[in-house]
Amino acid sequence: MHVVLGKHDLYMLMKEYLTNPLIFAFYVIGVFSASFHLGNGLFNFAYKWGITVSERSQTWAMVVGLLVGLGFFGISLGALIGFVM
């Protein structure tokens, strides 16, 4: 465990963990799963609560959910890669 000024250095700990390809892949899969869950949840929220009644509005909700999920995944993946670099 890395200790800086008497406290644990969690950044260096995560950097060390993420250099292992298996742990990195596990984190990427987890981030992808959370991103998919977020995007799908936004679409289902709009659908189940009657916000998107028409087929066109459901298509737009699906696109918005997809873009939000992909954006979340991209930002999170960038953070994970930043630990390794």
Short mmCIF file of C-alpha atoms in Angstrom, two decimals:
data_model
loop_
_atom_site.label_atom_id
_atom_site.label_comp_id
_atom_site.label_asym_id
_atom_site.label_seq_id
_atom_site.Cartn_x
_atom_site.Cartn_y
_atom_site.Cartn_z
CA MET A 1 0.00 0.00 0.00
CA HIS A 2 1.37 3.41 -0.95
CA VAL A 3 1.48 5.92 1.90
CA VAL A 4 1.90 9.66 1.36
CA LEU A 5 2.01 12.05 4.34
CA GLY A 6 0.69 9.30 6.59
CA LYS A 7 -2.34 8.59 4.38
CA HIS A 8 -3.02 5.92 1.77
CA ASP A 9 -2.39 7.06 -1.81
CA LEU A 10 -5.47 5.65 -3.56
CA TYR A 11 -4.48 7.09 -6.93
CA MET A 12 -1.28 5.06 -7.03
CA LEU A 13 -3.15 2.00 -5.75
CA MET A 14 -5.70 2.24 -8.61
CA LYS A 15 -2.93 2.92 -11.11
CA GLU A 16 -1.16 -0.22 -9.93
CA TYR A 17 -4.35 -2.32 -10.08
CA LEU A 18 -5.32 -1.12 -13.55
CA THR A 19 -1.96 -2.08 -15.06
CA ASN A 20 -3.14 -5.70 -14.78
CA PRO A 21 -4.99 -6.40 -18.07
CA LEU A 22 -7.57 -8.66 -16.39
CA ILE A 23 -8.52 -6.05 -13.80
CA PHE A 24 -8.59 -3.34 -16.47
CA ALA A 25 -10.91 -5.48 -18.63
CA PHE A 26 -13.13 -6.14 -15.60
CA TYR A 27 -13.45 -2.39 -14.98
CA VAL A 28 -14.18 -1.69 -18.67
CA ILE A 29 -16.94 -4.33 -18.64
CA GLY A 30 -18.35 -2.81 -15.46
CA VAL A 31 -18.32 0.71 -16.87
CA PHE A 32 -19.96 -0.52 -20.09
CA SER A 33 -22.65 -2.30 -18.07
CA ALA A 34 -23.36 0.78 -15.98
CA SER A 35 -23.48 2.94 -19.13
CA PHE A 36 -25.92 0.58 -20.83
CA HIS A 37 -28.06 0.47 -17.69
CA LEU A 38 -28.20 4.28 -17.57
CA GLY A 39 -29.14 4.70 -21.23
CA ASN A 40 -31.70 1.90 -21.13
CA GLY A 41 -33.14 3.26 -17.89
CA LEU A 42 -33.67 6.71 -19.41
CA PHE A 43 -35.53 5.21 -22.36
CA ASN A 44 -37.65 2.95 -20.14
CA PHE A 45 -38.45 5.81 -17.78
CA ALA A 46 -39.79 7.91 -20.65
CA TYR A 47 -41.72 4.95 -22.08
CA LYS A 48 -43.27 3.63 -18.86
CA TRP A 49 -44.32 7.05 -17.57
CA GLY A 50 -46.04 7.90 -20.85
CA ILE A 51 -43.67 10.69 -21.80
CA THR A 52 -42.99 9.05 -25.17
CA VAL A 53 -46.36 7.96 -26.54
CA SER A 54 -45.79 8.05 -30.29
CA GLU A 55 -43.38 5.81 -32.15
CA ARG A 56 -41.39 8.85 -33.27
CA SER A 57 -40.93 10.10 -29.70
CA GLN A 58 -39.87 6.61 -28.62
CA THR A 59 -37.26 6.59 -31.37
CA TRP A 60 -35.94 9.95 -30.14
CA ALA A 61 -35.90 8.69 -26.55
CA MET A 62 -33.94 5.65 -27.69
CA VAL A 63 -31.41 7.87 -29.50
CA VAL A 64 -31.06 10.15 -26.47
CA GLY A 65 -30.61 7.15 -24.16
CA LEU A 66 -28.00 5.70 -26.52
CA LEU A 67 -26.09 8.99 -26.74
CA VAL A 68 -26.15 9.50 -22.97
CA GLY A 69 -24.94 5.93 -22.41
CA LEU A 70 -22.18 6.25 -25.01
CA GLY A 71 -21.12 9.62 -23.59
CA PHE A 72 -20.96 8.21 -20.08
CA PHE A 73 -18.97 5.22 -21.36
CA GLY A 74 -16.54 7.43 -23.29
CA ILE A 75 -15.84 9.70 -20.33
CA SER A 76 -15.43 6.76 -17.96
CA LEU A 77 -13.19 4.87 -20.37
CA GLY A 78 -11.05 7.99 -20.75
CA ALA A 79 -10.67 8.15 -16.97
CA LEU A 80 -9.63 4.49 -16.82
CA ILE A 81 -7.10 4.96 -19.61
CA GLY A 82 -5.82 8.06 -17.79
CA PHE A 83 -4.94 5.88 -14.81
CA VAL A 84 -2.83 3.57 -16.96
CA MET A 85 -1.00 6.28 -18.92
#
